[in-house]
Amino acid sequence: MLSYAVKFFRSDGFDIWVDPSWLLIATPIIWGLADYYLPVAHPDQSRPIYFIMAMVIALGFMVSLLIHEWGHRIAAHRFKVTPAATTLSVFGGVAQTNDNIPKSRKEFWVAAAGPLTSLLLAAFLWALGRFAGAVRAPEAVIHVLGYLAVINAAVALFNLLPAPPTDGGRMLLVYLWHRDGDFAEASATAARFVMALTYLLIALGLLAWVFGLLMAGLWSITIGLFFLIAGRGEVRQQWRPWPFKGKTVATVMSRNNVIASPDLTLSELVNQIMLSHGISFVPVVENGVLLGQVDQTILQGIERENWGNTRVGDVFVGLESDMYVRPDTTLIDLLNHIQRTKRRKLLVTDGRQLLGVITLSDLLTSTGLAQSVLGTEPLATNDGR
């Protein structure tokens, strides 16, 4: 999803977000249409009419994007592919599904549904404009319908460009994956398409400036930068879960973990367990039943002179739902859980039985995944168990 997007509304589990780029560009679009384009293209109208036409066009543009995305929603429902959200920007919509990795060829058609919807909408608006002309509707109405028809055709063509995060980029990714059977290689190829398209658009923009086409050049360069930022981020987001595919927590967790009894004093806990084993996080277990955990954060909240007469059972943190995972949890789900809860150390349990401990460093080490691919902040690898 594009950064800094704001949720617009939610319907049946389907979120619509609006990127600030749309809000920032809406006023210049209305102003440019009302003061420059419309007076030249359609003279003999009053200034208030031009502003009304411009606002209707801007609003129609957003509604058109919503209809475009609803085309995805209908296709996803038809093919049983659940969309999670879509983000509207000035360049169109960026749709996400609940699964970053495409699972079937059906997702090709879900992606294709958006541009097809925009083309059908363009044809409908063009036909409506012709009908309005035949019945001698006001010129302003005919012009607005024609302009919106052109906009929808442009949205369809833009979204067919074969570079993520457009619909065409998603279609390309699904095609390459099913052709080669290697998602990592498909993502790398898609990334090359992104870079090639980015350089082409920027070069065309600079060339347009040379020939005095300043506005066309600016748009070409802006779209190129959009692909550079959003496209590369989308490819990384798509590729990120691939090293975890098919693996579970049980395959990477640490099984021989040091545990603490609730009867230990904090002094005994620190001296006999934490310092001797070089750890800062200890599960608390009594008679084989997992009770919770104690870590250095708890110790920091208790005066050192009280450690000798304070027992672990008096201060440990009981089990919370975001503190533990099951051994059959996939590593993709584990990664999502870590990102959602911000917990880097998790207990692996079966009921109230402790099976092991897994940390973020276990995850990175076991998969050999670089932090640059994960897109996380620099992480300390000493998780201390």
mmCIF file of C-alpha atoms in Angstrom:
data_model
loop_
_atom_site.group_PDB
_atom_site.id
_atom_site.type_symbol
_atom_site.label_atom_id
_atom_site.label_comp_id
_atom_site.label_asym_id
_atom_site.label_seq_id
_atom_site.Cartn_x
_atom_site.Cartn_y
_atom_site.Cartn_z
ATOM 1 C CA MET A 1 0.000 0.000 0.000
ATOM 2 C CA LEU A 2 1.156 3.510 -0.704
ATOM 3 C CA SER A 3 2.581 5.309 2.348
ATOM 4 C CA TYR A 4 0.477 7.797 4.330
ATOM 5 C CA ALA A 5 -2.833 6.702 2.773
ATOM 6 C CA VAL A 6 -6.007 7.518 4.728
ATOM 7 C CA LYS A 7 -8.905 5.055 4.999
ATOM 8 C CA PHE A 8 -11.894 6.373 3.035
ATOM 9 C CA PHE A 9 -14.466 3.690 3.847
ATOM 10 C CA ARG A 10 -14.897 -0.049 4.440
ATOM 11 C CA SER A 11 -17.503 -2.317 2.876
ATOM 12 C CA ASP A 12 -17.863 -6.063 3.417
ATOM 13 C CA GLY A 13 -14.235 -6.449 4.475
ATOM 14 C CA PHE A 14 -13.020 -4.373 1.515
ATOM 15 C CA ASP A 15 -11.089 -1.207 2.494
ATOM 16 C CA ILE A 16 -10.840 1.873 0.287
ATOM 17 C CA TRP A 17 -7.869 4.128 1.085
ATOM 18 C CA VAL A 18 -7.068 7.520 -0.448
ATOM 19 C CA ASP A 19 -3.456 8.507 -0.978
ATOM 20 C CA PRO A 20 -2.657 12.156 -0.133
ATOM 21 C CA SER A 21 -1.436 12.586 -3.731
ATOM 22 C CA TRP A 22 -5.105 12.659 -4.779
ATOM 23 C CA LEU A 23 -6.030 15.323 -2.214
ATOM 24 C CA LEU A 24 -2.971 17.418 -3.035
ATOM 25 C CA ILE A 25 -3.608 17.345 -6.758
ATOM 26 C CA ALA A 26 -7.406 17.839 -6.718
ATOM 27 C CA THR A 27 -7.257 21.635 -6.325
ATOM 28 C CA PRO A 28 -4.645 22.190 -9.091
ATOM 29 C CA ILE A 29 -6.675 19.907 -11.395
ATOM 30 C CA ILE A 30 -9.867 21.914 -10.827
ATOM 31 C CA TRP A 31 -8.031 25.212 -11.156
ATOM 32 C CA GLY A 32 -6.167 24.126 -14.304
ATOM 33 C CA LEU A 33 -9.321 22.853 -15.979
ATOM 34 C CA ALA A 34 -11.378 25.936 -15.057
ATOM 35 C CA ASP A 35 -8.765 28.564 -15.932
ATOM 36 C CA TYR A 36 -6.890 27.034 -18.859
ATOM 37 C CA TYR A 37 -8.167 23.872 -20.541
ATOM 38 C CA LEU A 38 -11.945 24.375 -20.539
ATOM 39 C CA PRO A 39 -11.953 28.040 -21.692
ATOM 40 C CA VAL A 40 -9.742 27.086 -24.657
ATOM 41 C CA ALA A 41 -11.403 23.783 -25.550
ATOM 42 C CA HIS A 42 -14.969 24.961 -24.952
ATOM 43 C CA PRO A 43 -15.267 28.752 -25.276
ATOM 44 C CA ASP A 44 -18.381 30.872 -24.779
ATOM 45 C CA GLN A 45 -19.096 29.595 -21.247
ATOM 46 C CA SER A 46 -19.089 31.723 -18.104
ATOM 47 C CA ARG A 47 -16.373 31.415 -15.470
ATOM 48 C CA PRO A 48 -18.729 29.865 -12.855
ATOM 49 C CA ILE A 49 -19.750 27.237 -15.415
ATOM 50 C CA TYR A 50 -16.096 26.371 -16.014
ATOM 51 C CA PHE A 51 -15.539 25.838 -12.274
ATOM 52 C CA ILE A 52 -18.677 23.730 -11.967
ATOM 53 C CA MET A 53 -17.557 21.635 -14.946
ATOM 54 C CA ALA A 54 -14.069 21.252 -13.438
ATOM 55 C CA MET A 55 -15.425 20.130 -10.047
ATOM 56 C CA VAL A 56 -17.809 17.655 -11.705
ATOM 57 C CA ILE A 57 -14.907 16.262 -13.750
ATOM 58 C CA ALA A 58 -12.702 15.905 -10.643
ATOM 59 C CA LEU A 59 -15.515 14.220 -8.706
ATOM 60 C CA GLY A 60 -16.339 12.045 -11.715
ATOM 61 C CA PHE A 61 -12.688 11.027 -11.896
ATOM 62 C CA MET A 62 -12.746 9.762 -8.299
ATOM 63 C CA VAL A 63 -16.056 7.961 -8.827
ATOM 64 C CA SER A 64 -14.594 6.388 -11.964
ATOM 65 C CA LEU A 65 -11.644 5.094 -9.957
ATOM 66 C CA LEU A 66 -14.022 3.633 -7.377
ATOM 67 C CA ILE A 67 -15.959 1.889 -10.154
ATOM 68 C CA HIS A 68 -12.654 0.615 -11.573
ATOM 69 C CA GLU A 69 -11.758 -0.889 -8.204
ATOM 70 C CA TRP A 70 -15.234 -2.298 -7.745
ATOM 71 C CA GLY A 71 -14.652 -4.168 -10.995
ATOM 72 C CA HIS A 72 -11.783 -5.907 -9.215
ATOM 73 C CA ARG A 73 -14.067 -6.581 -6.262
ATOM 74 C CA ILE A 74 -16.731 -8.222 -8.422
ATOM 75 C CA ALA A 75 -14.167 -10.352 -10.267
ATOM 76 C CA ALA A 76 -12.499 -11.352 -6.987
ATOM 77 C CA HIS A 77 -15.858 -12.482 -5.626
ATOM 78 C CA ARG A 78 -16.519 -14.413 -8.840
ATOM 79 C CA PHE A 79 -13.157 -16.208 -8.694
ATOM 80 C CA LYS A 80 -13.104 -16.515 -4.880
ATOM 81 C CA VAL A 81 -9.976 -14.367 -4.465
ATOM 82 C CA THR A 82 -10.454 -12.138 -1.430
ATOM 83 C CA PRO A 83 -9.259 -8.539 -1.867
ATOM 84 C CA ALA A 84 -8.082 -6.834 1.300
ATOM 85 C CA ALA A 85 -7.858 -3.185 0.249
ATOM 86 C CA THR A 86 -7.353 -0.702 -2.526
ATOM 87 C CA THR A 87 -5.607 2.664 -2.463
ATOM 88 C CA LEU A 88 -6.697 5.524 -4.710
ATOM 89 C CA SER A 89 -4.028 7.922 -5.943
ATOM 90 C CA VAL A 90 -3.999 10.544 -8.656
ATOM 91 C CA PHE A 91 -2.654 7.881 -11.025
ATOM 92 C CA GLY A 92 -5.403 5.361 -10.322
ATOM 93 C CA GLY A 93 -6.000 2.549 -7.868
ATOM 94 C CA VAL A 94 -3.505 0.153 -6.325
ATOM 95 C CA ALA A 95 -5.285 -3.016 -5.224
ATOM 96 C CA GLN A 96 -4.034 -5.544 -2.679
ATOM 97 C CA THR A 97 -5.184 -9.065 -1.914
ATOM 98 C CA ASN A 98 -4.898 -10.938 1.361
ATOM 99 C CA ASP A 99 -2.121 -13.028 -0.190
ATOM 100 C CA ASN A 100 0.934 -11.202 -1.519
ATOM 101 C CA ILE A 101 1.898 -14.235 -3.603
ATOM 102 C CA PRO A 102 -0.544 -15.031 -6.421
ATOM 103 C CA LYS A 103 -2.009 -18.502 -5.967
ATOM 104 C CA SER A 104 -3.731 -19.108 -9.292
ATOM 105 C CA ARG A 105 -4.290 -17.893 -12.819
ATOM 106 C CA LYS A 106 -7.618 -16.516 -11.595
ATOM 107 C CA GLU A 107 -5.739 -13.543 -10.164
ATOM 108 C CA PHE A 108 -4.734 -12.604 -13.723
ATOM 109 C CA TRP A 109 -8.400 -12.093 -14.565
ATOM 110 C CA VAL A 110 -9.090 -10.312 -11.271
ATOM 111 C CA ALA A 111 -6.347 -7.824 -12.191
ATOM 112 C CA ALA A 112 -7.643 -7.528 -15.772
ATOM 113 C CA ALA A 113 -11.156 -6.709 -14.526
ATOM 114 C CA GLY A 114 -10.112 -3.173 -13.510
ATOM 115 C CA PRO A 115 -8.939 -1.914 -16.931
ATOM 116 C CA LEU A 116 -11.845 -3.742 -18.607
ATOM 117 C CA THR A 117 -14.265 -1.938 -16.276
ATOM 118 C CA SER A 118 -12.681 1.418 -17.110
ATOM 119 C CA LEU A 119 -12.908 0.707 -20.852
ATOM 120 C CA LEU A 120 -16.574 -0.248 -20.544
ATOM 121 C CA LEU A 121 -17.218 2.889 -18.500
ATOM 122 C CA ALA A 122 -15.433 5.005 -21.126
ATOM 123 C CA ALA A 123 -17.592 3.480 -23.854
ATOM 124 C CA PHE A 124 -20.731 4.075 -21.806
ATOM 125 C CA LEU A 125 -19.843 7.742 -21.150
ATOM 126 C CA TRP A 126 -18.958 8.285 -24.821
ATOM 127 C CA ALA A 127 -22.299 6.811 -25.880
ATOM 128 C CA LEU A 128 -24.079 8.881 -23.233
ATOM 129 C CA GLY A 129 -22.354 11.990 -24.552
ATOM 130 C CA ARG A 130 -23.483 11.198 -28.089
ATOM 131 C CA PHE A 131 -27.019 10.703 -26.842
ATOM 132 C CA ALA A 132 -26.845 14.006 -24.931
ATOM 133 C CA GLY A 133 -25.775 15.716 -28.126
ATOM 134 C CA ALA A 134 -28.616 14.115 -30.088
ATOM 135 C CA VAL A 135 -31.221 15.396 -27.633
ATOM 136 C CA ARG A 136 -29.577 18.866 -27.550
ATOM 137 C CA ALA A 137 -28.484 18.742 -23.923
ATOM 138 C CA PRO A 138 -26.471 21.726 -22.602
ATOM 139 C CA GLU A 139 -22.982 21.966 -24.123
ATOM 140 C CA ALA A 140 -21.392 21.810 -20.651
ATOM 141 C CA VAL A 141 -22.975 18.393 -19.997
ATOM 142 C CA ILE A 142 -21.770 17.028 -23.348
ATOM 143 C CA HIS A 143 -18.228 18.317 -22.736
ATOM 144 C CA VAL A 144 -18.038 16.819 -19.237
ATOM 145 C CA LEU A 145 -19.240 13.410 -20.443
ATOM 146 C CA GLY A 146 -16.721 13.433 -23.269
ATOM 147 C CA TYR A 147 -13.894 14.440 -20.959
ATOM 148 C CA LEU A 148 -14.754 11.701 -18.449
ATOM 149 C CA ALA A 149 -14.867 9.151 -21.275
ATOM 150 C CA VAL A 150 -11.318 10.145 -22.264
ATOM 151 C CA ILE A 151 -10.170 10.003 -18.618
ATOM 152 C CA ASN A 152 -11.516 6.466 -18.166
ATOM 153 C CA ALA A 153 -9.864 5.303 -21.366
ATOM 154 C CA ALA A 154 -6.588 6.819 -20.092
ATOM 155 C CA VAL A 155 -6.997 5.095 -16.702
ATOM 156 C CA ALA A 156 -7.516 1.763 -18.485
ATOM 157 C CA LEU A 157 -4.430 2.224 -20.670
ATOM 158 C CA PHE A 158 -2.316 3.401 -17.716
ATOM 159 C CA ASN A 159 -3.317 0.382 -15.646
ATOM 160 C CA LEU A 160 -2.421 -1.965 -18.500
ATOM 161 C CA LEU A 161 1.214 -0.842 -18.377
ATOM 162 C CA PRO A 162 3.233 -3.989 -17.515
ATOM 163 C CA ALA A 163 4.879 -2.688 -14.354
ATOM 164 C CA PRO A 164 3.786 -3.096 -10.717
ATOM 165 C CA PRO A 165 1.810 -1.701 -8.961
ATOM 166 C CA THR A 166 -0.574 -1.326 -11.908
ATOM 167 C CA ASP A 167 -3.070 -4.014 -12.875
ATOM 168 C CA GLY A 168 -0.886 -4.764 -15.875
ATOM 169 C CA GLY A 169 2.040 -5.280 -13.517
ATOM 170 C CA ARG A 170 0.022 -7.769 -11.478
ATOM 171 C CA MET A 171 -1.019 -9.547 -14.681
ATOM 172 C CA LEU A 172 2.628 -9.682 -15.774
ATOM 173 C CA LEU A 173 3.699 -11.065 -12.389
ATOM 174 C CA VAL A 174 1.090 -13.849 -12.471
ATOM 175 C CA TYR A 175 1.990 -14.704 -16.077
ATOM 176 C CA LEU A 176 5.743 -14.861 -15.409
ATOM 177 C CA TRP A 177 5.272 -16.933 -12.276
ATOM 178 C CA HIS A 178 3.097 -19.515 -14.006
ATOM 179 C CA ARG A 179 5.380 -19.558 -17.043
ATOM 180 C CA ASP A 180 8.625 -20.078 -15.126
ATOM 181 C CA GLY A 181 7.415 -21.549 -11.820
ATOM 182 C CA ASP A 182 9.813 -19.306 -9.877
ATOM 183 C CA PHE A 183 8.193 -16.408 -8.049
ATOM 184 C CA ALA A 184 11.493 -14.803 -7.038
ATOM 185 C CA GLU A 185 12.635 -14.739 -10.675
ATOM 186 C CA ALA A 186 9.227 -13.462 -11.782
ATOM 187 C CA SER A 187 9.500 -10.615 -9.265
ATOM 188 C CA ALA A 188 13.002 -9.788 -10.470
ATOM 189 C CA THR A 189 11.770 -9.648 -14.071
ATOM 190 C CA ALA A 190 8.850 -7.438 -13.034
ATOM 191 C CA ALA A 191 11.294 -5.148 -11.247
ATOM 192 C CA ARG A 192 13.286 -4.820 -14.474
ATOM 193 C CA PHE A 193 10.086 -3.822 -16.279
ATOM 194 C CA VAL A 194 9.504 -1.171 -13.616
ATOM 195 C CA MET A 195 12.967 0.301 -14.052
ATOM 196 C CA ALA A 196 12.796 0.217 -17.848
ATOM 197 C CA LEU A 197 9.424 1.961 -17.857
ATOM 198 C CA THR A 198 10.635 4.496 -15.287
ATOM 199 C CA TYR A 199 13.674 5.493 -17.367
ATOM 200 C CA LEU A 200 11.583 5.614 -20.551
ATOM 201 C CA LEU A 201 8.963 7.915 -19.026
ATOM 202 C CA ILE A 202 11.561 10.232 -17.485
ATOM 203 C CA ALA A 203 13.471 10.370 -20.791
ATOM 204 C CA LEU A 204 10.270 11.175 -22.696
ATOM 205 C CA GLY A 205 9.473 13.863 -20.135
ATOM 206 C CA LEU A 206 12.870 15.505 -20.563
ATOM 207 C CA LEU A 207 12.511 15.281 -24.349
ATOM 208 C CA ALA A 208 9.098 16.959 -24.116
ATOM 209 C CA TRP A 209 10.673 19.799 -22.152
ATOM 210 C CA VAL A 210 13.288 20.263 -24.883
ATOM 211 C CA PHE A 211 10.464 20.800 -27.400
ATOM 212 C CA GLY A 212 8.637 23.186 -25.080
ATOM 213 C CA LEU A 213 5.897 20.774 -23.926
ATOM 214 C CA LEU A 214 6.375 21.618 -20.265
ATOM 215 C CA MET A 215 3.107 20.228 -18.870
ATOM 216 C CA ALA A 216 3.327 16.955 -20.836
ATOM 217 C CA GLY A 217 6.947 16.562 -19.758
ATOM 218 C CA LEU A 218 6.099 17.200 -16.123
ATOM 219 C CA TRP A 219 3.368 14.552 -16.151
ATOM 220 C CA SER A 220 5.639 12.017 -17.836
ATOM 221 C CA ILE A 221 8.408 12.563 -15.273
ATOM 222 C CA THR A 222 5.919 12.490 -12.379
ATOM 223 C CA ILE A 223 4.456 9.180 -13.548
ATOM 224 C CA GLY A 224 7.972 7.809 -13.991
ATOM 225 C CA LEU A 225 8.824 8.725 -10.407
ATOM 226 C CA PHE A 226 5.548 7.131 -9.285
ATOM 227 C CA PHE A 227 6.665 3.839 -10.822
ATOM 228 C CA LEU A 228 10.148 4.210 -9.341
ATOM 229 C CA ILE A 229 8.797 4.587 -5.793
ATOM 230 C CA ALA A 230 5.518 2.677 -5.737
ATOM 231 C CA GLY A 231 6.522 0.026 -8.275
ATOM 232 C CA ARG A 232 9.736 -1.033 -6.570
ATOM 233 C CA GLY A 233 7.975 -1.038 -3.196
ATOM 234 C CA GLU A 234 5.219 -3.250 -4.609
ATOM 235 C CA VAL A 235 7.723 -5.754 -6.043
ATOM 236 C CA ARG A 236 9.513 -5.937 -2.705
ATOM 237 C CA GLN A 237 6.193 -6.431 -0.902
ATOM 238 C CA GLN A 238 5.269 -9.201 -3.342
ATOM 239 C CA TRP A 239 8.634 -10.950 -3.044
ATOM 240 C CA ARG A 240 9.038 -10.631 0.712
ATOM 241 C CA PRO A 241 7.047 -13.701 1.887
ATOM 242 C CA TRP A 242 8.548 -16.054 -0.713
ATOM 243 C CA PRO A 243 11.481 -17.412 1.410
ATOM 244 C CA PHE A 244 8.929 -18.418 4.094
ATOM 245 C CA LYS A 245 6.612 -20.339 1.791
ATOM 246 C CA GLY A 246 5.788 -23.840 3.056
ATOM 247 C CA LYS A 247 7.736 -23.452 6.327
ATOM 248 C CA THR A 248 6.295 -23.455 9.837
ATOM 249 C CA VAL A 249 7.373 -22.250 13.270
ATOM 250 C CA ALA A 250 8.242 -25.828 14.279
ATOM 251 C CA THR A 251 11.037 -25.927 11.680
ATOM 252 C CA VAL A 252 12.966 -22.952 13.081
ATOM 253 C CA MET A 253 12.057 -22.583 16.764
ATOM 254 C CA SER A 254 14.546 -23.188 19.581
ATOM 255 C CA ARG A 255 13.524 -26.285 21.524
ATOM 256 C CA ASN A 256 16.056 -26.533 24.360
ATOM 257 C CA ASN A 257 15.051 -23.448 26.272
ATOM 258 C CA VAL A 258 15.982 -22.433 29.779
ATOM 259 C CA ILE A 259 12.936 -22.043 32.027
ATOM 260 C CA ALA A 260 12.278 -20.493 35.427
ATOM 261 C CA SER A 261 10.185 -21.740 38.326
ATOM 262 C CA PRO A 262 7.791 -19.254 39.933
ATOM 263 C CA ASP A 263 9.427 -20.096 43.293
ATOM 264 C CA LEU A 264 12.778 -18.557 42.303
ATOM 265 C CA THR A 265 13.682 -15.177 43.718
ATOM 266 C CA LEU A 266 14.608 -12.483 41.244
ATOM 267 C CA SER A 267 18.212 -12.623 42.495
ATOM 268 C CA GLU A 268 18.343 -16.364 41.738
ATOM 269 C CA LEU A 269 16.717 -15.740 38.361
ATOM 270 C CA VAL A 270 19.325 -13.147 37.396
ATOM 271 C CA ASN A 271 22.412 -14.897 38.782
ATOM 272 C CA GLN A 272 21.607 -18.545 38.060
ATOM 273 C CA ILE A 273 19.758 -18.211 34.775
ATOM 274 C CA MET A 274 19.994 -14.882 32.993
ATOM 275 C CA LEU A 275 23.649 -14.053 33.608
ATOM 276 C CA SER A 276 24.929 -17.614 33.326
ATOM 277 C CA HIS A 277 23.142 -18.216 30.037
ATOM 278 C CA GLY A 278 23.404 -14.669 28.658
ATOM 279 C CA ILE A 279 19.686 -14.255 28.154
ATOM 280 C CA SER A 280 17.091 -11.603 29.030
ATOM 281 C CA PHE A 281 13.834 -13.491 28.381
ATOM 282 C CA VAL A 282 12.760 -16.584 30.354
ATOM 283 C CA PRO A 283 9.528 -18.629 30.169
ATOM 284 C CA VAL A 284 7.971 -19.367 33.558
ATOM 285 C CA VAL A 285 6.890 -23.019 33.943
ATOM 286 C CA GLU A 286 5.501 -24.949 36.919
ATOM 287 C CA ASN A 287 4.978 -28.738 36.846
ATOM 288 C CA GLY A 288 5.174 -28.700 33.037
ATOM 289 C CA VAL A 289 2.504 -25.994 32.713
ATOM 290 C CA LEU A 290 3.473 -22.728 31.023
ATOM 291 C CA LEU A 291 2.442 -19.758 33.152
ATOM 292 C CA GLY A 292 3.979 -16.823 31.319
ATOM 293 C CA GLN A 293 7.353 -15.121 30.988
ATOM 294 C CA VAL A 294 9.702 -12.760 32.774
ATOM 295 C CA ASP A 295 12.265 -10.477 31.139
ATOM 296 C CA GLN A 296 14.662 -7.646 31.886
ATOM 297 C CA THR A 297 11.895 -5.062 31.426
ATOM 298 C CA ILE A 298 10.158 -6.432 34.539
ATOM 299 C CA LEU A 299 13.424 -6.432 36.475
ATOM 300 C CA GLN A 300 14.086 -2.803 35.588
ATOM 301 C CA GLY A 301 10.829 -1.839 37.289
ATOM 302 C CA ILE A 302 11.851 -3.377 40.646
ATOM 303 C CA GLU A 303 14.472 -1.948 42.986
ATOM 304 C CA ARG A 304 17.568 -4.175 43.100
ATOM 305 C CA GLU A 305 17.505 -4.376 46.903
ATOM 306 C CA ASN A 306 14.096 -6.055 46.652
ATOM 307 C CA TRP A 307 15.221 -8.817 44.281
ATOM 308 C CA GLY A 308 16.188 -11.132 47.152
ATOM 309 C CA ASN A 309 12.702 -11.226 48.672
ATOM 310 C CA THR A 310 10.633 -10.977 45.449
ATOM 311 C CA ARG A 311 9.716 -14.202 43.694
ATOM 312 C CA VAL A 312 9.232 -14.752 39.993
ATOM 313 C CA GLY A 313 5.682 -15.909 40.698
ATOM 314 C CA ASP A 314 4.871 -12.445 42.048
ATOM 315 C CA VAL A 315 5.937 -10.454 38.977
ATOM 316 C CA PHE A 316 5.897 -12.622 35.842
ATOM 317 C CA VAL A 317 3.694 -11.636 32.904
ATOM 318 C CA GLY A 318 0.860 -14.086 32.299
ATOM 319 C CA LEU A 319 0.106 -15.453 28.860
ATOM 320 C CA GLU A 320 -1.509 -13.009 26.460
ATOM 321 C CA SER A 321 -2.903 -13.937 23.073
ATOM 322 C CA ASP A 322 -0.179 -12.057 21.164
ATOM 323 C CA MET A 323 2.623 -13.630 23.235
ATOM 324 C CA TYR A 324 2.485 -17.160 21.850
ATOM 325 C CA VAL A 325 2.052 -19.052 18.579
ATOM 326 C CA ARG A 326 1.357 -22.644 17.633
ATOM 327 C CA PRO A 327 4.084 -24.825 16.087
ATOM 328 C CA ASP A 328 2.067 -25.267 12.875
ATOM 329 C CA THR A 329 1.876 -21.487 12.288
ATOM 330 C CA THR A 330 3.376 -20.673 8.897
ATOM 331 C CA LEU A 331 6.382 -18.363 8.803
ATOM 332 C CA ILE A 332 4.417 -15.948 6.628
ATOM 333 C CA ASP A 333 1.758 -15.701 9.362
ATOM 334 C CA LEU A 334 4.494 -15.427 11.984
ATOM 335 C CA LEU A 335 6.081 -12.506 10.150
ATOM 336 C CA ASN A 336 2.719 -10.753 9.971
ATOM 337 C CA HIS A 337 2.177 -11.450 13.690
ATOM 338 C CA ILE A 338 5.563 -9.950 14.605
ATOM 339 C CA GLN A 339 4.912 -6.856 12.531
ATOM 340 C CA ARG A 340 1.434 -6.417 14.004
ATOM 341 C CA THR A 341 2.330 -6.959 17.681
ATOM 342 C CA LYS A 342 5.925 -5.608 17.610
ATOM 343 C CA ARG A 343 6.975 -8.621 19.719
ATOM 344 C CA ARG A 344 10.345 -10.049 18.729
ATOM 345 C CA LYS A 345 10.235 -13.006 21.116
ATOM 346 C CA LEU A 346 7.333 -15.455 21.105
ATOM 347 C CA LEU A 347 6.526 -18.640 23.005
ATOM 348 C CA VAL A 348 5.623 -21.715 20.954
ATOM 349 C CA THR A 349 2.910 -23.651 22.741
ATOM 350 C CA ASP A 350 0.507 -26.545 22.466
ATOM 351 C CA GLY A 351 -2.214 -25.644 24.937
ATOM 352 C CA ARG A 352 -0.329 -24.725 28.131
ATOM 353 C CA GLN A 353 2.714 -26.839 27.237
ATOM 354 C CA LEU A 354 5.866 -24.984 26.225
ATOM 355 C CA LEU A 355 7.387 -26.447 23.055
ATOM 356 C CA GLY A 356 9.970 -23.796 22.297
ATOM 357 C CA VAL A 357 10.766 -20.140 21.707
ATOM 358 C CA ILE A 358 11.083 -18.290 18.434
ATOM 359 C CA THR A 359 12.488 -14.820 17.861
ATOM 360 C CA LEU A 360 12.835 -12.438 14.965
ATOM 361 C CA SER A 361 16.515 -13.264 14.664
ATOM 362 C CA ASP A 362 15.578 -16.970 14.337
ATOM 363 C CA LEU A 363 13.337 -15.989 11.459
ATOM 364 C CA LEU A 364 15.998 -13.943 9.675
ATOM 365 C CA THR A 365 18.760 -16.486 10.267
ATOM 366 C CA SER A 366 16.751 -19.540 9.224
ATOM 367 C CA THR A 367 15.609 -18.015 5.945
ATOM 368 C CA GLY A 368 18.803 -16.125 5.125
ATOM 369 C CA LEU A 369 16.639 -13.109 4.403
ATOM 370 C CA ALA A 370 18.365 -9.751 4.231
ATOM 371 C CA GLN A 371 16.847 -6.839 6.150
ATOM 372 C CA SER A 372 16.858 -4.781 2.969
ATOM 373 C CA VAL A 373 14.409 -7.243 1.417
ATOM 374 C CA LEU A 374 12.261 -7.289 4.532
ATOM 375 C CA GLY A 375 12.104 -3.525 4.488
ATOM 376 C CA THR A 376 12.427 -3.296 8.285
ATOM 377 C CA GLU A 377 14.460 -0.961 10.419
ATOM 378 C CA PRO A 378 17.919 -2.225 11.429
ATOM 379 C CA LEU A 379 17.392 -4.953 13.990
ATOM 380 C CA ALA A 380 19.530 -6.231 16.839
ATOM 381 C CA THR A 381 20.105 -9.930 16.415
ATOM 382 C CA ASN A 382 20.772 -10.726 20.077
ATOM 383 C CA ASP A 383 17.247 -11.559 21.186
ATOM 384 C CA GLY A 384 18.346 -13.163 24.433
ATOM 385 C CA ARG A 385 16.374 -16.272 25.329
#
